[in-house]
Coordinates of C-alpha atoms and ligand atoms in Angstrom, one line a residue:
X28 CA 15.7 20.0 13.0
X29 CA 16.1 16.4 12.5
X30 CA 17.6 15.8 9.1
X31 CA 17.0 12.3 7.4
X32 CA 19.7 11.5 4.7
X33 CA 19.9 8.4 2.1
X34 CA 21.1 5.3 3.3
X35 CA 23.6 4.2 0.4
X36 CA 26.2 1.6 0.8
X37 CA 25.2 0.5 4.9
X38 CA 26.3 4.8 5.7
X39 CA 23.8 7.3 6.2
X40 CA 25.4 10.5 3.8
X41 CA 23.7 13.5 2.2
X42 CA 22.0 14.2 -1.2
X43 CA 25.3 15.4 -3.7
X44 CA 23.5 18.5 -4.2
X45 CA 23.3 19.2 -0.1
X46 CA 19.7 20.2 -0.7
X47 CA 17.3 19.0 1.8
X48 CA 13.1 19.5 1.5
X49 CA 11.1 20.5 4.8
X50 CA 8.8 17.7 6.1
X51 CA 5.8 18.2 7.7
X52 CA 3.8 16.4 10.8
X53 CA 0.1 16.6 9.1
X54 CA -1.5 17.1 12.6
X55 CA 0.6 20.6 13.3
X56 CA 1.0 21.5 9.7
X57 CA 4.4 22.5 10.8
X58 CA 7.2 21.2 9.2
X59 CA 9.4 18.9 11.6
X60 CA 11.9 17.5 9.5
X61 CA 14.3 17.8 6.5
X62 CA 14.8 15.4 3.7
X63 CA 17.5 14.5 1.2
X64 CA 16.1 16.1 -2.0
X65 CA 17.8 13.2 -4.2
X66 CA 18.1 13.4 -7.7
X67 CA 20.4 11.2 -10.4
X68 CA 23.8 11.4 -8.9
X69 CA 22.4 9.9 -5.3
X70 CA 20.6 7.5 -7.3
X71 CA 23.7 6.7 -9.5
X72 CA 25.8 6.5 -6.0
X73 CA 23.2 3.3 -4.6
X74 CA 23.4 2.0 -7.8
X75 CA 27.2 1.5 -7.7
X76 CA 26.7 0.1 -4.1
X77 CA 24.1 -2.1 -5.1
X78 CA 26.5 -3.7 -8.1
X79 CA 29.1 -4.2 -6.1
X80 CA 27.0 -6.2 -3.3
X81 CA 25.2 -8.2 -6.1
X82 CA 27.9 -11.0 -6.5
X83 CA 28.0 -11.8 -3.3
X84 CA 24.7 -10.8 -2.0
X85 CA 23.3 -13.4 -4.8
X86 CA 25.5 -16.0 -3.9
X87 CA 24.6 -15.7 0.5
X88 CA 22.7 -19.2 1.3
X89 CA 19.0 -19.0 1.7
X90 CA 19.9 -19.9 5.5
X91 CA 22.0 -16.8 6.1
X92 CA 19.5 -14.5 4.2
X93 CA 16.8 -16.4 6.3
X94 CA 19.0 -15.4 9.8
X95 CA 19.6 -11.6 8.9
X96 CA 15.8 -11.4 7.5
X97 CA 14.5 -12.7 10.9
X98 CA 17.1 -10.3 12.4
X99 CA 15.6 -7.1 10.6
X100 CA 12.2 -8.5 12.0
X101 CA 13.1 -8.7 15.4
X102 CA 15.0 -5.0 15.4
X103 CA 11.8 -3.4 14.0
X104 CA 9.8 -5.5 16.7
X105 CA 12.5 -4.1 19.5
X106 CA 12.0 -0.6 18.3
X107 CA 7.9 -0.5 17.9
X108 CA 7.4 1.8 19.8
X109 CA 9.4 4.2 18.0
X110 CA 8.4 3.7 14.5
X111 CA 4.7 3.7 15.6
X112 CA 5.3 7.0 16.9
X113 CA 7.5 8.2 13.6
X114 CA 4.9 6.7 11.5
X115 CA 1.9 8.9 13.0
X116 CA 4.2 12.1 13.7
X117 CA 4.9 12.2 9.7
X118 CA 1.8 10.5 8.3
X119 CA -0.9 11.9 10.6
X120 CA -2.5 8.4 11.5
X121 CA -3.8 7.4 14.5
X122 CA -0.5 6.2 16.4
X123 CA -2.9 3.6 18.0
X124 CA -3.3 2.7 14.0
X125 CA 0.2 2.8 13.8
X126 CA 1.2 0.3 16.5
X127 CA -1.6 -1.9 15.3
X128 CA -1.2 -2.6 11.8
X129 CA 1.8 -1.1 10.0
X130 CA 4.7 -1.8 12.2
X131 CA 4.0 -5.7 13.4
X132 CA 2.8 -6.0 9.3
X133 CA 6.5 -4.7 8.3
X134 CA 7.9 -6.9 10.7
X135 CA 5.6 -10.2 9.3
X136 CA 6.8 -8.9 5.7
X137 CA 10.2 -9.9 6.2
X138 CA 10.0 -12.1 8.7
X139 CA 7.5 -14.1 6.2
X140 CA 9.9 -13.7 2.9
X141 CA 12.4 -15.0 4.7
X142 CA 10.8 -18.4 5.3
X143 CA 9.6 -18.0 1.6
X144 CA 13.2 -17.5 0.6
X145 CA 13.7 -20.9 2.5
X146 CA 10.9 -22.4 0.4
X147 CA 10.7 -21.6 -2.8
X148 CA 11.3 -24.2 -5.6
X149 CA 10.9 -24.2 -9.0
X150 CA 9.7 -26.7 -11.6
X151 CA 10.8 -29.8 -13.8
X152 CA 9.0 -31.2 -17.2
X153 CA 10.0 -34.2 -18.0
X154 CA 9.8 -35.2 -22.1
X155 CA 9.3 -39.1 -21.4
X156 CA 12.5 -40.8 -23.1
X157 CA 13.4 -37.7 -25.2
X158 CA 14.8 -35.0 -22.0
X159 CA 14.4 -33.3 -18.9
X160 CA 13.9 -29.3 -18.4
X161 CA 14.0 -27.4 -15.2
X162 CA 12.9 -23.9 -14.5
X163 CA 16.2 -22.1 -13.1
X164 CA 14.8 -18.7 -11.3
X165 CA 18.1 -16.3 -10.8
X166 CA 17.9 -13.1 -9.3
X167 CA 17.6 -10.4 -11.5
X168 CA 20.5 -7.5 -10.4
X169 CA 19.6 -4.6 -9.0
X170 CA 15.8 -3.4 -8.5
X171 CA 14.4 -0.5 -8.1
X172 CA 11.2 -0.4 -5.1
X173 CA 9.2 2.7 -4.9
X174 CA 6.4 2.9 -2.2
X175 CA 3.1 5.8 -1.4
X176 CA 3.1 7.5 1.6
X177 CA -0.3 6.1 3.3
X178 CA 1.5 2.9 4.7
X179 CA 4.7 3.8 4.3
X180 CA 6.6 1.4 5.9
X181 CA 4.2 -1.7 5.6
X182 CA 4.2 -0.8 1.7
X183 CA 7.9 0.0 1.8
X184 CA 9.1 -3.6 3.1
X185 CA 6.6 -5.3 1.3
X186 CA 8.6 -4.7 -1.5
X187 CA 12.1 -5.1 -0.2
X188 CA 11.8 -8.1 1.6
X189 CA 11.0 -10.4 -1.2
X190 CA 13.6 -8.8 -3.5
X191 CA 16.4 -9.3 -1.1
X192 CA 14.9 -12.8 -0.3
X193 CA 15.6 -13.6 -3.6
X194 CA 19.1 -12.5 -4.0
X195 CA 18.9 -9.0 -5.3
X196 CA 20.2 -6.2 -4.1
X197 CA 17.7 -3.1 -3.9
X198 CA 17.4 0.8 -4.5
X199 CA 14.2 1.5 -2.4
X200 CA 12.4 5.4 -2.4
X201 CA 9.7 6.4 -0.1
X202 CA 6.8 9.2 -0.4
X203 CA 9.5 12.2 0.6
X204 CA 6.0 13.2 2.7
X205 CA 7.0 9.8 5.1
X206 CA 10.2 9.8 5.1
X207 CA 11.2 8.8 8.7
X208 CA 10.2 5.0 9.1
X209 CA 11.8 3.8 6.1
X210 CA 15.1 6.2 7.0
X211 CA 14.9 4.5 10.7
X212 CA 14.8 0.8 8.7
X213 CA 18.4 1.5 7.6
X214 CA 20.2 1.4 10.2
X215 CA 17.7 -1.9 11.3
X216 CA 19.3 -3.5 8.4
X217 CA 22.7 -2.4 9.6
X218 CA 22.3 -3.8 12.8
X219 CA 21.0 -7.0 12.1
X220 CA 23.8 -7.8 9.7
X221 CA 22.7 -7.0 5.9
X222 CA 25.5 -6.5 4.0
X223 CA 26.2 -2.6 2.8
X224 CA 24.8 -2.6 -0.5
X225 CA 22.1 -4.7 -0.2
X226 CA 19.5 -2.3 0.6
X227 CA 19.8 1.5 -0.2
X228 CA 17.2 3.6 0.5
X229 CA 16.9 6.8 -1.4
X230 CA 14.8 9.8 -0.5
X231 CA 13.1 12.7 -2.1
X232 CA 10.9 13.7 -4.9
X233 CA 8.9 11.5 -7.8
X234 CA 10.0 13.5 -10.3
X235 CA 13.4 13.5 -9.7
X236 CA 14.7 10.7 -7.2
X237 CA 11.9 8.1 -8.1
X238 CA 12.1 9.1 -12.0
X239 CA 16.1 8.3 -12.0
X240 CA 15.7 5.2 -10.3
X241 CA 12.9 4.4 -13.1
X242 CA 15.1 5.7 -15.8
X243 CA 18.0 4.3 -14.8
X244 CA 19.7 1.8 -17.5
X245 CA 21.1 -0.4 -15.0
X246 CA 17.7 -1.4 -12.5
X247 CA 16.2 -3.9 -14.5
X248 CA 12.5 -4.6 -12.6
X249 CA 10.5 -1.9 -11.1
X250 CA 8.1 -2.8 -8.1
X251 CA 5.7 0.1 -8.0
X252 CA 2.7 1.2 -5.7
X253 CA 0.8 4.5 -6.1
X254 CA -1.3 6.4 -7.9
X255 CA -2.8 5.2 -11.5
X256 CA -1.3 8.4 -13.5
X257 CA 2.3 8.0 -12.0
X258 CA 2.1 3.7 -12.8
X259 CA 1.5 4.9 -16.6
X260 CA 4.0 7.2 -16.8
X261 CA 6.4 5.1 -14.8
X262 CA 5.1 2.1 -17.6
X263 CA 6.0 4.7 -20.1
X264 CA 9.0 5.1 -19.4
X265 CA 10.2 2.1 -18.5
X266 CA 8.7 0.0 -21.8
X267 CA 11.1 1.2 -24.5
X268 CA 13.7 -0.4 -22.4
X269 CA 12.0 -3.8 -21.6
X270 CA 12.1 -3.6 -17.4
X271 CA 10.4 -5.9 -15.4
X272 CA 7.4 -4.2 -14.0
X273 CA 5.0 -4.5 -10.8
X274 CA 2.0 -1.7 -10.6
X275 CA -0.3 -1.6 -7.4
X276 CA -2.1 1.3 -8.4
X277 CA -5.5 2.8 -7.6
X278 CA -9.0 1.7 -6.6
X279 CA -12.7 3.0 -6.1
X280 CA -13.3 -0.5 -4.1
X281 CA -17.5 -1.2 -4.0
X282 CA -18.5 -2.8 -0.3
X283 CA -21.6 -4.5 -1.1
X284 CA -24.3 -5.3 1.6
X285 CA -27.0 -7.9 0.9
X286 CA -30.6 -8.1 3.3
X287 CA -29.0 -11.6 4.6
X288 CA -25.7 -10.4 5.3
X289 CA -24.9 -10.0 9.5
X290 CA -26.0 -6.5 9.8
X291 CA -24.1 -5.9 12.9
X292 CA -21.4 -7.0 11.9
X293 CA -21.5 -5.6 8.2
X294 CA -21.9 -2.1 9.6
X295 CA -18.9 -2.2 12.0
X296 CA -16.9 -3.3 9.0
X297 CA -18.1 -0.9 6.7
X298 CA -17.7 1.9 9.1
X299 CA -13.8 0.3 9.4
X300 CA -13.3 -0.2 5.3
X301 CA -14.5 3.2 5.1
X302 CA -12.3 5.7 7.7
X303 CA -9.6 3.7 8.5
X304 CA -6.5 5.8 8.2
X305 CA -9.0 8.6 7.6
X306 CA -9.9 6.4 4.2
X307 CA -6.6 6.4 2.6
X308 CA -6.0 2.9 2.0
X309 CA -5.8 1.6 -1.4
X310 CA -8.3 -1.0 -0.3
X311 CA -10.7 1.2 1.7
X312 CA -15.0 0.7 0.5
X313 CA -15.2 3.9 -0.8
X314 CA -18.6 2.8 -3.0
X315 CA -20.8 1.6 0.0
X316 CA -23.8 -0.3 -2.6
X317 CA -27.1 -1.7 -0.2
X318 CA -29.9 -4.0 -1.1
X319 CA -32.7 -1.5 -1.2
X320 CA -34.7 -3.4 1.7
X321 CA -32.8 -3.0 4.1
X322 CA -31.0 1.1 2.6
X323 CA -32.6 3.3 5.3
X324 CA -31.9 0.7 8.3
X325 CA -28.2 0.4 7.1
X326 CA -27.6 4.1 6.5
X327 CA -28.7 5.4 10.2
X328 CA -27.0 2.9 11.9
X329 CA -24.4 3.5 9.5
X330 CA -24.2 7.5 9.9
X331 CA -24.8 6.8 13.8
X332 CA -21.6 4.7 14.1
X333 CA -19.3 7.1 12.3
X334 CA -20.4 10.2 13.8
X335 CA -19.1 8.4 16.9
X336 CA -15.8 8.1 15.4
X337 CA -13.4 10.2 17.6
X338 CA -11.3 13.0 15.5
X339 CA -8.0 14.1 17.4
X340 CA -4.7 14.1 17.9
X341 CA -3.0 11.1 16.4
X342 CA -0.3 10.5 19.4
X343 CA -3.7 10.6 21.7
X344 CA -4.4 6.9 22.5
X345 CA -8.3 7.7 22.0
X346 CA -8.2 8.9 18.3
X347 CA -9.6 6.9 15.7
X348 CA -9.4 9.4 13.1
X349 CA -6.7 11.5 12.4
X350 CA -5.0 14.1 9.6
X351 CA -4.6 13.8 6.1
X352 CA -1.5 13.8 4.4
X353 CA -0.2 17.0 3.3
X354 CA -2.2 20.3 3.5
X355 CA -2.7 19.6 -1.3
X356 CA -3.9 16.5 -0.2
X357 CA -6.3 17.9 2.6
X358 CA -7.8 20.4 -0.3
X359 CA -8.0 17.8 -2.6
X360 CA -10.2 15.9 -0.7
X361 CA -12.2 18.6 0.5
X362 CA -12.8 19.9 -3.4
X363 CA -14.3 16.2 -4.1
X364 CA -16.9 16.8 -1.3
X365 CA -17.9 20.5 -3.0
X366 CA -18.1 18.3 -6.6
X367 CA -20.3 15.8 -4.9
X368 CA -23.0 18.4 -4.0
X369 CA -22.5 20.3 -7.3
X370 CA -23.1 17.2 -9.2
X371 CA -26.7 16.3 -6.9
X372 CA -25.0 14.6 -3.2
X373 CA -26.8 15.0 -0.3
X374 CA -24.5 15.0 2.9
X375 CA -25.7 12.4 5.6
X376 CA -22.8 13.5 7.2
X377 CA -19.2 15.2 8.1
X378 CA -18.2 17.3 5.0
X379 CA -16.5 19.9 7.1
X380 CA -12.4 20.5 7.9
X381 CA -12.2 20.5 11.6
X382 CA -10.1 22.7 14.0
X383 CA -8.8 21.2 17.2
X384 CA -7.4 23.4 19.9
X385 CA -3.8 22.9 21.1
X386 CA -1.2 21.8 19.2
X387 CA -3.1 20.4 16.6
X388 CA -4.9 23.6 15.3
X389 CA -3.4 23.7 12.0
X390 CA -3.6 20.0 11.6
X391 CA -5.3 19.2 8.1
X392 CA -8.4 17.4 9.7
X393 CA -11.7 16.6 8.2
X394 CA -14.7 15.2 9.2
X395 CA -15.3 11.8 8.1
X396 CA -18.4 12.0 5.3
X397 CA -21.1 10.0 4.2
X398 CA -22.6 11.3 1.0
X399 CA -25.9 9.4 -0.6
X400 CA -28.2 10.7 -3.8
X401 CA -25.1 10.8 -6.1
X402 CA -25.8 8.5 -9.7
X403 CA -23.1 5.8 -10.5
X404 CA -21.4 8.0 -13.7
X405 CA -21.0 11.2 -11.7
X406 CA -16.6 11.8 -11.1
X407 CA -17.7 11.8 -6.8
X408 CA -18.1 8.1 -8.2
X409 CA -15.4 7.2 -10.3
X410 CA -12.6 8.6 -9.4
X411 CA -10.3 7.7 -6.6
X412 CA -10.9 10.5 -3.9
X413 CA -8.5 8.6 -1.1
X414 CA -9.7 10.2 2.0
X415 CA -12.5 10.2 4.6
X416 CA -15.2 10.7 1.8
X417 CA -17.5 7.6 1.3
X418 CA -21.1 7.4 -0.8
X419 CA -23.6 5.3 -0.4
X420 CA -26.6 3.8 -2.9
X421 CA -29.0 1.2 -3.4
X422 CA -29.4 -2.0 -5.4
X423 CA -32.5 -4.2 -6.5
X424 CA -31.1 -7.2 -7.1
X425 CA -27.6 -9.1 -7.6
X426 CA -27.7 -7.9 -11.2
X427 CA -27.5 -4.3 -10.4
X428 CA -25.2 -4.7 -7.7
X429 CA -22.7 -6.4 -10.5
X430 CA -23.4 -3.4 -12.7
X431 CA -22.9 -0.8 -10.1
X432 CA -19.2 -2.8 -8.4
X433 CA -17.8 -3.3 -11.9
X434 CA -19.0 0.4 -13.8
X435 CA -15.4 1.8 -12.7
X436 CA -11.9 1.9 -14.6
X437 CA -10.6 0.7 -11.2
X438 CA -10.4 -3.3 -10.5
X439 CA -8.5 -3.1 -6.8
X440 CA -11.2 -4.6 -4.0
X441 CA -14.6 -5.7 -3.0
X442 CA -16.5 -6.6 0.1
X443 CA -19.3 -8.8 -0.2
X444 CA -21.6 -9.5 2.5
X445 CA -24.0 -12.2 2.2
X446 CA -24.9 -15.3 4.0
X447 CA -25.9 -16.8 0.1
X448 CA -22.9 -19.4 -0.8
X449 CA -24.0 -19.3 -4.2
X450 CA -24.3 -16.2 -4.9
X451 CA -21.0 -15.7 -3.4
X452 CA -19.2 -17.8 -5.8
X453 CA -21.5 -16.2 -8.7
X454 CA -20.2 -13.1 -7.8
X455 CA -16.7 -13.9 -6.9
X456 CA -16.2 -15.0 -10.6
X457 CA -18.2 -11.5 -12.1
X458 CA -16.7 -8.8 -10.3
X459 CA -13.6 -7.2 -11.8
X460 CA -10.7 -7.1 -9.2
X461 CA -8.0 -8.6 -7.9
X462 CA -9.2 -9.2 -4.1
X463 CA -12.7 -10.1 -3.3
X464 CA -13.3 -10.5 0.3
X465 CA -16.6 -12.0 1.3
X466 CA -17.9 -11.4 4.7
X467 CA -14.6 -9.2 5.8
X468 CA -12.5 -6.6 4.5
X469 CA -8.4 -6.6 4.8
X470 CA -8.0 -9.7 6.5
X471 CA -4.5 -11.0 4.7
X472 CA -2.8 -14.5 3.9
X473 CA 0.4 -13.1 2.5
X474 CA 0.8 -16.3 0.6
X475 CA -2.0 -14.9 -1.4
X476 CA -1.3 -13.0 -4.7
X477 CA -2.2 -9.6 -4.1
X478 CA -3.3 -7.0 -7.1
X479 CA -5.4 -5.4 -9.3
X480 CA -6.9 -5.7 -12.2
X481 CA -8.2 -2.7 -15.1
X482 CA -6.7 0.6 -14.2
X483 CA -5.9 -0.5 -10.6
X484 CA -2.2 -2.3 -12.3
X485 CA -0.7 -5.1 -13.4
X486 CA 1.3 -7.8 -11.5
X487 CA 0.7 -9.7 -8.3
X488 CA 2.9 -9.4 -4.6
X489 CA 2.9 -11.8 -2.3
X490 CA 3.5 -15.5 -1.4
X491 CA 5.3 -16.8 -5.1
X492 CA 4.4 -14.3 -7.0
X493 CA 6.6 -11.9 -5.3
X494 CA 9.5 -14.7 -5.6
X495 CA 8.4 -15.2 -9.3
X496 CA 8.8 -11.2 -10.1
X497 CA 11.9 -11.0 -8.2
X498 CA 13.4 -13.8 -10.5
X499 CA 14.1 -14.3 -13.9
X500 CA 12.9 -17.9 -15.2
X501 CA 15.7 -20.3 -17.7
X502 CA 14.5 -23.2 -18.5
X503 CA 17.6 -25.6 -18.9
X504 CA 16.9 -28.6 -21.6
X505 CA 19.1 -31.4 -21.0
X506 CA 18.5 -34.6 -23.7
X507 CA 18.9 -38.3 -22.5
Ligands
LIG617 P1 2.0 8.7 -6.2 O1 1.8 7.9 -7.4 O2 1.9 10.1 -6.2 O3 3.4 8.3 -5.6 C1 3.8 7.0 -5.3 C2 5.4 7.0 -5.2 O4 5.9 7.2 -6.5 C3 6.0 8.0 -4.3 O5 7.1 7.6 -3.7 C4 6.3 9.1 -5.3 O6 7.2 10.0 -4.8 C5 6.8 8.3 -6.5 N1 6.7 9.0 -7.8 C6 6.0 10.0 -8.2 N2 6.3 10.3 -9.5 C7 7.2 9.4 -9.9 C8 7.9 9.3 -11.1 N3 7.8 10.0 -12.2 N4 8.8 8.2 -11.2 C9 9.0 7.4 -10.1 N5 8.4 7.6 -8.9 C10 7.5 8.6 -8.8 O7 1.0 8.1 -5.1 P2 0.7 8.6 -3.7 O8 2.0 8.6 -2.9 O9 -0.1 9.8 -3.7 O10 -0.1 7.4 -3.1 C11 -1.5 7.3 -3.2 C12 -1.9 6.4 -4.3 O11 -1.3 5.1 -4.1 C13 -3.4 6.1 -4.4 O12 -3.8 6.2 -5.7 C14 -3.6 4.7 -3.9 O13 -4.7 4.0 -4.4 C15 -2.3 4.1 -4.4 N6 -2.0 2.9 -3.6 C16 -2.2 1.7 -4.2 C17 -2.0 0.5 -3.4 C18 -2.1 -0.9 -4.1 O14 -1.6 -1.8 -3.5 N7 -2.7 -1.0 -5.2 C19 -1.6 0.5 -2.0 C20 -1.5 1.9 -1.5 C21 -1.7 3.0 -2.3 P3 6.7 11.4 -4.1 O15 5.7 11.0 -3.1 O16 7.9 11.9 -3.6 O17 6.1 12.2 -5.2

C-alpha cells in the first residue's frame, strides 16, 4: 500500500512516531493508502527547515520567485492527468470534475501569484513640506496553511502560493482524508527548483498535526479554511498569542431566483450550484429561495434536471455525481435528510444512499435531494449540511427574499438572478456576505478579495489581499 510521508526540508521522510493512518478511496470504502500520522515533533522538524530557508528565501528577487512559481505551474499542468486521477481516487469526485476545475485552478493559483509577486507595490503619503512616509510590506517568517479536504489541492495552493510569493517560507497541512495531491505537489516544487525549506507540507490529523502548527510559538500568521467550529477554536487558540489570522469558514449560501431572471439558464445553474462535487463546496446554493409566481414552474424543471444527474463511479468519464467524503461524513449527511422530514420537509426528490454494483458497492453514495415545505428557522435550514441536500421555498417580494438570504449565522455566498439592474445593486448592498454573484455562480477573478462575512470568517484571499495578509506593513517616516 502506497504510503504518503511529510515533505520537510525538499525530502520526503516519515512521521517521528513511524505511525501512519489508513486512507480511504470514498467510492470503494476501502482504504488505499497510508498517511503520516504527524504530531509536534514533525511539525517542530518543518519548522526548523522553514527558519533556516527564511533568510534567503526572503531575500530571492521577485523575478526568480516569479521563474520557479511559473515552473510549479507548468509541472502540475505536465502531470494533470495524474493528480485528476489522485484527486478523485481519495476524494470521491467526479474525475471529469477533477480535471476540470481543481487541477488547471491550482495551476492558475500559482501561476497568478507569481505575476502578483511581480506586481505588488505599496504606498507613499506625502506630509507637504513637513515628510514623506512609505508603507514597507516585509514577509512575515514562517506561516502556517491549513486546507479542507473538498478541494484539496485548489484550496491547498491557494494558500501557499501567495505566502511563498511574498517571501515566506511555509508549513502547509492537508485534510489527512486527501492526502495524495498535495503529497504529489512536493516533489513538483522539488522539481521545478523551490528551495528545500520553502514549502513543507505536513500530514495527518487536526487535532494533533494542524493543532501544533496552530500552537506553535514560532508561525506567526495562520491561513485557515474549514469548518466554523474548528476556525473558533483555531482563533482561540491562536489570540492569546497575537497571530496573524485568515478564516474561510462555513456557509448556507441562498440562490435567489426572480420571475425576470433567464429561467433556462437559472435552472441549469442552480442544478450546478447545488450538486457540484455532490454539494460540498463552501460556495454551493444550498437555500434555493423562488419568486412565488413562477415556484411550481421552477421546481419541476428543477427536480427534472437533477434526477437526470448521472450517479457513478468517479473515474467513469460519464459521472456527474460521485461519493462523499468519508463513510462519518456520508452519515452525517444522510441524518440531515431524516431531520428535515422530522421537522415538516417534503422530499421532491433523492433522499436515498445508493448501491452501485462492481467495485464501487461500498462507495458512500447518495442521491442528490431536493427537499421543499421546510420553514426558514428549522436546523435543515441553518446549518451547514455540505452535501447533496438542497431545499427550496418561496418569496413574495424582494423584501422577503432579503429576510429569508440574510436569516443565517453564515455570510459566505449568494446567487441572484434577475434581469432588474436596480434591484441588483439594492440587493448587492443588503445581503450579508462576502461574494454576491448576480446572474452566475463561481465564476472567479482571482484579483478579487474572496471571504466571508458573520460566522462564515474573517479575512479576505486573493488578488492584494492575499499579498497584504502575507506581509507585515512599517510605515517609514522620513522628515525634510
Ligand atoms: P475542518 O474544519 O474539519 O478541517 C479543516 C482543516 O483543519 C483540516 O485540514 C483539518 O484536519 C484541520 N483541523 C481540524 N482541527 C484542527 C485544529 N484543532 N487545529 C488545526 N487544524 C485543524 O473542515 P472540513 O475539512 O470538514 O471541511 C469542510 C468545511 O470547510 C465546511 O464547513 C466548508 O464550508 C468549509 N470550507 C470553507 C471554504 C471557504 O472558502 N470559506 C472553502 C471550502 C470549505 P483534518 O481533516 O485532518 O481533521
Amino acid at each position: 500500500m502506497k504510503q504518503i510521508d511529510n515533505y520537510i526540508n525538499g525530502s520526503y521522510i516519515p512521521p517521528v512516531s513511524g505511525n501512519y493512518l489508513e486512507n480511504f478511496e470514498p467510492a470503494t470504502g476501502k482504504p488505499y493508502s497510508q498517511v503520516a500520522d504527524s504530531g509536534p515533533n514533525d511539525v517542530e522538524q518543518a519548522y526548523q527547515a522553514a527558519s533556516v530557508a527564511f533568510p534567503s528565501w526572503s531575500k530571492t528577487s521577485l523575478e526568480e520567485r516569479f521563474l520557479i512559481m511559473n515552473r510549479i505551474a507548468e509541472g502540475i499542468e505536465r502531470r494533470m492527468e495524474l493528480l485528476a486521477v489522485a484527486e478523485s481516487i481519495d476524494n470521491g469526485k467526479p474525475v471529469s470534475l477533477a480535471r476540470r476545475m481543481d487541477i488547471p485552478r491550482a495551476a492558475a493559483n500559482f501561476r497568478f501569484f507569481a505575476t502578483a509577486a511581480m506586481q505588488f507595490a505599496s504606498e507613499s503619503h506625502e506630509m507637504p513640506g513637513t515628510a514623506i512616509n512609505y508603507t514597507l510590506r516585509q514577509p512575515i517568517g514562517v506561516v502556517g496553511c491549513i486546507s479542507p479536504w473538498n478541494l484539496p489541492l485548489y484550496l491547498f495552493t491557494w494558500k501557499i502560493a501567495p505566502a511563498i510569493a511574498t517571501g515566506n517560507t511555509v508549513i502547509a497541512k492537508p485534510s489527512e482524508m486527501t492526502p495524495m495531491t498535495a503529497y504529489l505537489l512536493g516533489e513538483i516544487c522539488t522539481e521545478a527548483g523551490l528551495p528545500a525549506g520553502v514549502l513543507n507540507i505536513v500530514q495527518g490529523l487536526g487535532p494533533s498535526a494542524g493543532q501544533a502548527i496552530v500552537s506553535h510559538p514560532g508561525i506567526k500568521a495562520i491561513s485557515f479554511t474549514g469548518g466554523t467550529s474548528t476556525g473558533a477554536h483555531i482563533a482561540a487558540t491562536a489570540a492569546p498569542v497575537f497571530k496573524k489570522l485568515s478564516l474561510e469558514l462555513g456557509g448556507k449560501n441562498a440562490f435567489i431566483v426572480f420571475e425576470d431572471s433567464d429561467f433556462d439558464r437559472v435552472v441549469s445553474e442552480a442544478v450546478r450550484a447545488s450538486f457540484s462535487n455532490q454539494g460540498q463546496i463552501c460556495l454551493c446554493g444550498s437555500r434555493i429561495i423562488v419568486q412565488e409566481s413562477i415556484f411550481e414552474k421552477f421546481t419541476a424543471a428543477f427536480v427534472e434536471k437533477v434526477q437526470q444527474l448521472r450517479i457513478g463511479d468517479p473515474q467513469d468519464e460519464n459521472t456527474q455525481i460521485g461519493a462523499l467524503v468519508s463513510e462519518a461524513h456520508f452519515h452525517k449527511v444522510s441524518s440531515y435528510i431524516a431531520l428535515a422530514q422530522s421537522e415538516g420537509g417534503k422530499i421532491l426528490t433523492g433522499g436515498n444512499s445508493v448501491k452501485l454494483s462492481g467495485r464501487c458497492t461500498d462507495g458512500w453514495f447518495l442521491e442528490p435531494t431536493v427537499i421543499t415545505g421546510l420553514s426558514q428557522n428549522c436546523r435543515t435550514n441553518q446549518e451547514e449540511i455540505f452535501g447533496p441536500v438542497v431545499t427550496i421555498q418561496s418569496f413574495k417580494d424582494e423584501a422577503e427574499a432579503l429576510v429569508l438570504t440574510n436569516d443565517t449565522r453564515y455570510g459566505l455566498a449568494t446567487s441572484l438572478w434577475t434581469r432588474d439592474l436596480s434591484r441588483t445593486h439594492r440587493m448587492s448592498a443588503a445581503i450579508q456576505s462576502g461574494i454576491i454573484w448576480v446572474n452566475c455562480w463561481l465564476l472567479r477573478d482571482l484579483r478579487t478579495p474572496f471571504g466571508g462575512v458573520k460566522d462564515s470568517g474573517v479575512g479576505r484571499e486573493g488578488g492584494w489581499e492575499a499579498m497584504r495578509f502575507f506581509t507585515e506593513a512599517k510605515n517609514v517616516c522620513i522628515a525634510y
